[in-house]
PDB file of C-alpha atoms in Angstrom:
ATOM      1  CA  UNK A   1       8.362 -18.966 -15.365  1.00 51.00           C
ATOM      2  CA  UNK A   2       8.038 -16.141 -12.799  1.00 61.00           C
ATOM      3  CA  UNK A   3       5.326 -16.491 -10.118  1.00 67.00           C
ATOM      4  CA  UNK A   4       4.735 -14.760  -6.623  1.00 77.00           C
ATOM      5  CA  UNK A   5       3.693 -16.345  -3.527  1.00 81.00           C
ATOM      6  CA  UNK A   6       2.040 -15.112  -0.372  1.00 81.00           C
ATOM      7  CA  UNK A   7       3.623 -15.444   2.652  1.00 84.00           C
ATOM      8  CA  UNK A   8       3.628 -13.574   6.420  1.00 80.00           C
ATOM      9  CA  UNK A   9       5.753 -11.039   7.276  1.00 82.00           C
ATOM     10  CA  UNK A  10       7.411 -13.516  10.088  1.00 84.00           C
ATOM     11  CA  UNK A  11       8.219 -15.898   6.931  1.00 83.00           C
ATOM     12  CA  UNK A  12      10.779 -13.672   5.514  1.00 83.00           C
ATOM     13  CA  UNK A  13      13.502 -16.382   6.313  1.00 85.00           C
ATOM     14  CA  UNK A  14      12.197 -18.774   3.808  1.00 83.00           C
ATOM     15  CA  UNK A  15      14.146 -16.173   1.055  1.00 82.00           C
ATOM     16  CA  UNK A  16      17.193 -18.258   2.447  1.00 83.00           C
ATOM     17  CA  UNK A  17      16.222 -21.442  -0.283  1.00 84.00           C
ATOM     18  CA  UNK A  18      15.772 -20.943  -3.506  1.00 83.00           C
ATOM     19  CA  UNK A  19      12.725 -21.862  -4.727  1.00 83.00           C
ATOM     20  CA  UNK A  20      11.057 -23.478  -8.051  1.00 82.00           C
ATOM     21  CA  UNK A  21       7.799 -23.891  -9.989  1.00 80.00           C
ATOM     22  CA  UNK A  22       7.992 -27.473 -11.603  1.00 75.00           C
ATOM     23  CA  UNK A  23       4.888 -26.723 -13.393  1.00 74.00           C
ATOM     24  CA  UNK A  24       3.350 -23.482 -14.516  1.00 72.00           C
ATOM     25  CA  UNK A  25      -0.058 -24.481 -11.605  1.00 72.00           C
ATOM     26  CA  UNK A  26       2.394 -26.452  -9.042  1.00 77.00           C
ATOM     27  CA  UNK A  27       3.648 -25.317  -5.286  1.00 83.00           C
ATOM     28  CA  UNK A  28       7.115 -23.158  -5.412  1.00 84.00           C
ATOM     29  CA  UNK A  29       9.661 -26.152  -4.064  1.00 85.00           C
ATOM     30  CA  UNK A  30      12.583 -26.440  -3.252  1.00 83.00           C
ATOM     31  CA  UNK A  31      15.407 -28.839  -2.793  1.00 80.00           C
ATOM     32  CA  UNK A  32      17.827 -27.406  -0.593  1.00 78.00           C
ATOM     33  CA  UNK A  33      16.329 -27.849   2.657  1.00 82.00           C
ATOM     34  CA  UNK A  34      18.807 -29.683   5.090  1.00 82.00           C
ATOM     35  CA  UNK A  35      15.840 -32.531   5.455  1.00 80.00           C
ATOM     36  CA  UNK A  36      14.918 -32.322   1.907  1.00 77.00           C
ATOM     37  CA  UNK A  37      17.957 -35.252   0.968  1.00 75.00           C
ATOM     38  CA  UNK A  38      17.618 -33.959  -2.381  1.00 73.00           C
ATOM     39  CA  UNK A  39      14.128 -34.116  -3.090  1.00 78.00           C
ATOM     40  CA  UNK A  40      11.640 -31.364  -3.964  1.00 84.00           C
ATOM     41  CA  UNK A  41       9.408 -30.452  -0.958  1.00 86.00           C
ATOM     42  CA  UNK A  42       7.018 -27.420  -1.068  1.00 87.00           C
ATOM     43  CA  UNK A  43       7.047 -24.443   0.914  1.00 89.00           C
ATOM     44  CA  UNK A  44       4.010 -25.196   2.469  1.00 89.00           C
ATOM     45  CA  UNK A  45       5.928 -28.029   3.856  1.00 89.00           C
ATOM     46  CA  UNK A  46       8.596 -26.344   5.195  1.00 89.00           C
ATOM     47  CA  UNK A  47       6.383 -23.425   7.151  1.00 90.00           C
ATOM     48  CA  UNK A  48       4.377 -26.228   8.801  1.00 90.00           C
ATOM     49  CA  UNK A  49       7.962 -27.725   9.864  1.00 87.00           C
ATOM     50  CA  UNK A  50       6.553 -31.484   8.278  1.00 88.00           C
ATOM     51  CA  UNK A  51       9.299 -31.814   6.237  1.00 87.00           C
ATOM     52  CA  UNK A  52      10.208 -35.413   5.473  1.00 80.00           C
ATOM     53  CA  UNK A  53       7.333 -36.573   8.123  1.00 80.00           C
ATOM     54  CA  UNK A  54       5.658 -39.978   6.822  1.00 78.00           C
ATOM     55  CA  UNK A  55       1.464 -39.972   6.399  1.00 80.00           C
ATOM     56  CA  UNK A  56       1.665 -36.124   6.840  1.00 84.00           C
ATOM     57  CA  UNK A  57       1.271 -33.802   3.939  1.00 84.00           C
ATOM     58  CA  UNK A  58       0.076 -29.708   3.895  1.00 87.00           C
ATOM     59  CA  UNK A  59      -3.135 -28.712   2.878  1.00 85.00           C
ATOM     60  CA  UNK A  60      -3.903 -25.066   1.657  1.00 83.00           C
ATOM     61  CA  UNK A  61      -7.287 -24.318   2.710  1.00 83.00           C
ATOM     62  CA  UNK A  62      -8.343 -22.344  -0.497  1.00 83.00           C
ATOM     63  CA  UNK A  63      -6.652 -24.357  -2.723  1.00 80.00           C
ATOM     64  CA  UNK A  64      -3.998 -22.042  -3.762  1.00 83.00           C
ATOM     65  CA  UNK A  65      -0.530 -23.820  -3.952  1.00 85.00           C
ATOM     66  CA  UNK A  66       0.686 -19.811  -3.963  1.00 85.00           C
ATOM     67  CA  UNK A  67      -0.988 -18.641  -0.624  1.00 86.00           C
ATOM     68  CA  UNK A  68       1.355 -19.627   2.182  1.00 87.00           C
ATOM     69  CA  UNK A  69      -0.146 -17.363   4.693  1.00 89.00           C
ATOM     70  CA  UNK A  70      -0.359 -19.399   8.329  1.00 87.00           C
ATOM     71  CA  UNK A  71      -4.149 -18.790   8.156  1.00 88.00           C
ATOM     72  CA  UNK A  72      -4.244 -20.953   4.867  1.00 87.00           C
ATOM     73  CA  UNK A  73      -2.171 -24.021   5.869  1.00 89.00           C
ATOM     74  CA  UNK A  74      -2.983 -26.926   7.931  1.00 88.00           C
ATOM     75  CA  UNK A  75      -1.147 -30.076   8.267  1.00 87.00           C
ATOM     76  CA  UNK A  76      -3.439 -33.462   7.323  1.00 84.00           C
ATOM     77  CA  UNK A  77      -3.355 -36.548   7.708  1.00 80.00           C
ATOM     78  CA  UNK A  78      -2.428 -38.091   4.136  1.00 73.00           C
ATOM     79  CA  UNK A  79      -4.924 -39.972   2.152  1.00 61.00           C
ATOM     80  CA  UNK A  80      -3.710 -43.505   1.013  1.00 42.00           C
ATOM     81  CA  UNK A  81      -1.921 -42.797  -2.775  1.00 47.00           C
ATOM     82  CA  UNK A  82      -3.406 -44.689  -5.766  1.00 44.00           C
ATOM     83  CA  UNK A  83      -3.065 -48.496  -6.225  1.00 43.00           C
ATOM     84  CA  UNK A  84      -0.604 -47.441  -9.301  1.00 45.00           C
ATOM     85  CA  UNK A  85       2.014 -45.887  -6.782  1.00 42.00           C
ATOM     86  CA  UNK A  86       2.706 -49.076  -5.084  1.00 48.00           C
ATOM     87  CA  UNK A  87       2.197 -47.382  -1.970  1.00 50.00           C
ATOM     88  CA  UNK A  88       4.576 -44.701  -2.248  1.00 49.00           C
ATOM     89  CA  UNK A  89       4.602 -40.800  -3.013  1.00 62.00           C
ATOM     90  CA  UNK A  90       7.702 -40.423  -3.869  1.00 70.00           C
ATOM     91  CA  UNK A  91       9.414 -42.316  -6.658  1.00 78.00           C
ATOM     92  CA  UNK A  92      12.558 -44.349  -7.075  1.00 76.00           C
ATOM     93  CA  UNK A  93      13.908 -42.611 -10.128  1.00 81.00           C
ATOM     94  CA  UNK A  94      15.580 -39.537 -10.605  1.00 80.00           C
ATOM     95  CA  UNK A  95      13.607 -36.549 -12.003  1.00 85.00           C
ATOM     96  CA  UNK A  96      10.700 -37.984 -11.194  1.00 88.00           C
ATOM     97  CA  UNK A  97       7.405 -36.907  -8.726  1.00 88.00           C
ATOM     98  CA  UNK A  98       4.209 -37.662  -7.886  1.00 85.00           C
ATOM     99  CA  UNK A  99       1.515 -34.891  -8.322  1.00 84.00           C
ATOM    100  CA  UNK A 100      -1.194 -35.457  -6.000  1.00 81.00           C
ATOM    101  CA  UNK A 101      -3.379 -32.896  -7.161  1.00 78.00           C
ATOM    102  CA  UNK A 102      -2.883 -33.840 -10.397  1.00 78.00           C
ATOM    103  CA  UNK A 103      -2.675 -37.701  -9.762  1.00 82.00           C
ATOM    104  CA  UNK A 104       0.505 -38.464 -12.367  1.00 86.00           C
ATOM    105  CA  UNK A 105       3.943 -38.654 -12.786  1.00 89.00           C
ATOM    106  CA  UNK A 106       5.657 -35.172 -13.506  1.00 90.00           C
ATOM    107  CA  UNK A 107       9.122 -36.000 -15.341  1.00 90.00           C
ATOM    108  CA  UNK A 108      11.879 -32.657 -14.661  1.00 88.00           C
ATOM    109  CA  UNK A 109      15.316 -31.838 -16.002  1.00 85.00           C
ATOM    110  CA  UNK A 110      17.594 -29.561 -14.905  1.00 80.00           C
ATOM    111  CA  UNK A 111      19.891 -27.265 -17.755  1.00 76.00           C
ATOM    112  CA  UNK A 112      21.681 -24.292 -16.624  1.00 73.00           C
ATOM    113  CA  UNK A 113      20.131 -24.036 -13.462  1.00 73.00           C
ATOM    114  CA  UNK A 114      16.682 -24.013 -14.318  1.00 79.00           C
ATOM    115  CA  UNK A 115      14.113 -26.767 -14.112  1.00 82.00           C
ATOM    116  CA  UNK A 116      12.621 -27.901 -17.453  1.00 86.00           C
ATOM    117  CA  UNK A 117       8.964 -29.463 -17.053  1.00 87.00           C
ATOM    118  CA  UNK A 118       9.036 -33.280 -19.171  1.00 91.00           C
ATOM    119  CA  UNK A 119       5.138 -33.710 -19.236  1.00 90.00           C
ATOM    120  CA  UNK A 120       2.948 -35.570 -17.004  1.00 91.00           C
ATOM    121  CA  UNK A 121       2.677 -39.481 -17.141  1.00 90.00           C
ATOM    122  CA  UNK A 122       0.604 -42.103 -15.749  1.00 87.00           C
ATOM    123  CA  UNK A 123       3.475 -44.467 -15.502  1.00 85.00           C
ATOM    124  CA  UNK A 124       6.306 -43.885 -13.428  1.00 86.00           C
ATOM    125  CA  UNK A 125       8.443 -45.861 -15.530  1.00 87.00           C
ATOM    126  CA  UNK A 126       7.315 -43.595 -18.570  1.00 89.00           C
ATOM    127  CA  UNK A 127       8.128 -40.730 -16.424  1.00 89.00           C
ATOM    128  CA  UNK A 128      11.157 -41.957 -15.931  1.00 87.00           C
ATOM    129  CA  UNK A 129      12.184 -43.377 -19.242  1.00 89.00           C
ATOM    130  CA  UNK A 130      11.560 -39.520 -20.020  1.00 90.00           C
ATOM    131  CA  UNK A 131      13.816 -37.888 -17.587  1.00 87.00           C
ATOM    132  CA  UNK A 132      16.660 -40.544 -18.232  1.00 85.00           C
ATOM    133  CA  UNK A 133      16.213 -39.683 -22.258  1.00 86.00           C
ATOM    134  CA  UNK A 134      16.446 -36.104 -21.497  1.00 86.00           C
ATOM    135  CA  UNK A 135      19.241 -36.065 -19.107  1.00 83.00           C
ATOM    136  CA  UNK A 136      21.481 -38.107 -21.575  1.00 80.00           C
ATOM    137  CA  UNK A 137      20.587 -36.138 -23.930  1.00 82.00           C
ATOM    138  CA  UNK A 138      21.779 -32.907 -22.337  1.00 78.00           C
ATOM    139  CA  UNK A 139      24.740 -34.024 -20.988  1.00 68.00           C
ATOM    140  CA  UNK A 140      23.042 -33.167 -16.826  1.00 57.00           C
ATOM    141  CA  UNK A 141      22.662 -37.209 -15.962  1.00 54.00           C
ATOM    142  CA  UNK A 142      24.900 -38.391 -13.303  1.00 51.00           C
ATOM    143  CA  UNK A 143      25.219 -42.525 -13.907  1.00 50.00           C
ATOM    144  CA  UNK A 144      26.909 -42.709 -10.810  1.00 48.00           C
ATOM    145  CA  UNK A 145      25.716 -42.332  -7.180  1.00 46.00           C
ATOM    146  CA  UNK A 146      28.622 -42.826  -5.140  1.00 44.00           C
ATOM    147  CA  UNK A 147      30.830 -39.435  -5.345  1.00 44.00           C
ATOM    148  CA  UNK A 148      30.133 -36.976  -2.518  1.00 45.00           C
ATOM    149  CA  UNK A 149      29.138 -34.000  -4.759  1.00 47.00           C
ATOM    150  CA  UNK A 150      26.205 -36.317  -6.232  1.00 44.00           C
ATOM    151  CA  UNK A 151      27.927 -38.110  -9.456  1.00 44.00           C
ATOM    152  CA  UNK A 152      30.849 -37.940 -11.750  1.00 43.00           C
ATOM    153  CA  UNK A 153      29.738 -34.759 -13.941  1.00 44.00           C
ATOM    154  CA  UNK A 154      29.577 -35.463 -17.529  1.00 44.00           C
ATOM    155  CA  UNK A 155      31.666 -38.472 -17.839  1.00 45.00           C
ATOM    156  CA  UNK A 156      29.989 -41.600 -18.180  1.00 46.00           C
ATOM    157  CA  UNK A 157      31.573 -43.878 -15.106  1.00 49.00           C
ATOM    158  CA  UNK A 158      33.614 -43.393 -12.711  1.00 49.00           C
ATOM    159  CA  UNK A 159      36.920 -42.443 -12.997  1.00 52.00           C
ATOM    160  CA  UNK A 160      39.433 -45.054 -13.502  1.00 59.00           C
ATOM    161  CA  UNK A 161      42.792 -45.707 -12.272  1.00 60.00           C
ATOM    162  CA  UNK A 162      45.913 -45.215 -14.491  1.00 61.00           C
ATOM    163  CA  UNK A 163      47.222 -48.449 -16.468  1.00 65.00           C
ATOM    164  CA  UNK A 164      50.822 -50.178 -15.491  1.00 64.00           C
ATOM    165  CA  UNK A 165      52.591 -49.861 -18.573  1.00 53.00           C
TER     166      UNK A 165
END
């Protein structure tokens, strides 16, 4: 899906990041911002320099997540997340994120460098289950995370030492 975001001319430096839209109506996000730690961060958060700040969110004055002009953005205090999130805005599960506008959990997968929308869920665990099942089916999951590259590729476990024979 292709979409175009509106930015100010002085914001052209944003092009050094690769941007995605996880759902058709979502804000553009990137995963390779230095402060993102592998989590999605929105273009508005990057422009407002609030990536990783707790209790602060980006707000689009006109409600359009693709309109990222400075005059349309402001940083505001985060409202309390819904009770079912257990007080968290970020999921503990890979492939799951909270959508505050839709008030639901979004499951996504990664295939051939593109993000796949797996649906919206009321329950975080249901979204995590969908994301894991899709990842296992498509062999895109890293079941171990202690490798510096983020897992063991398509292997189902860590490399084993050769047996002495």
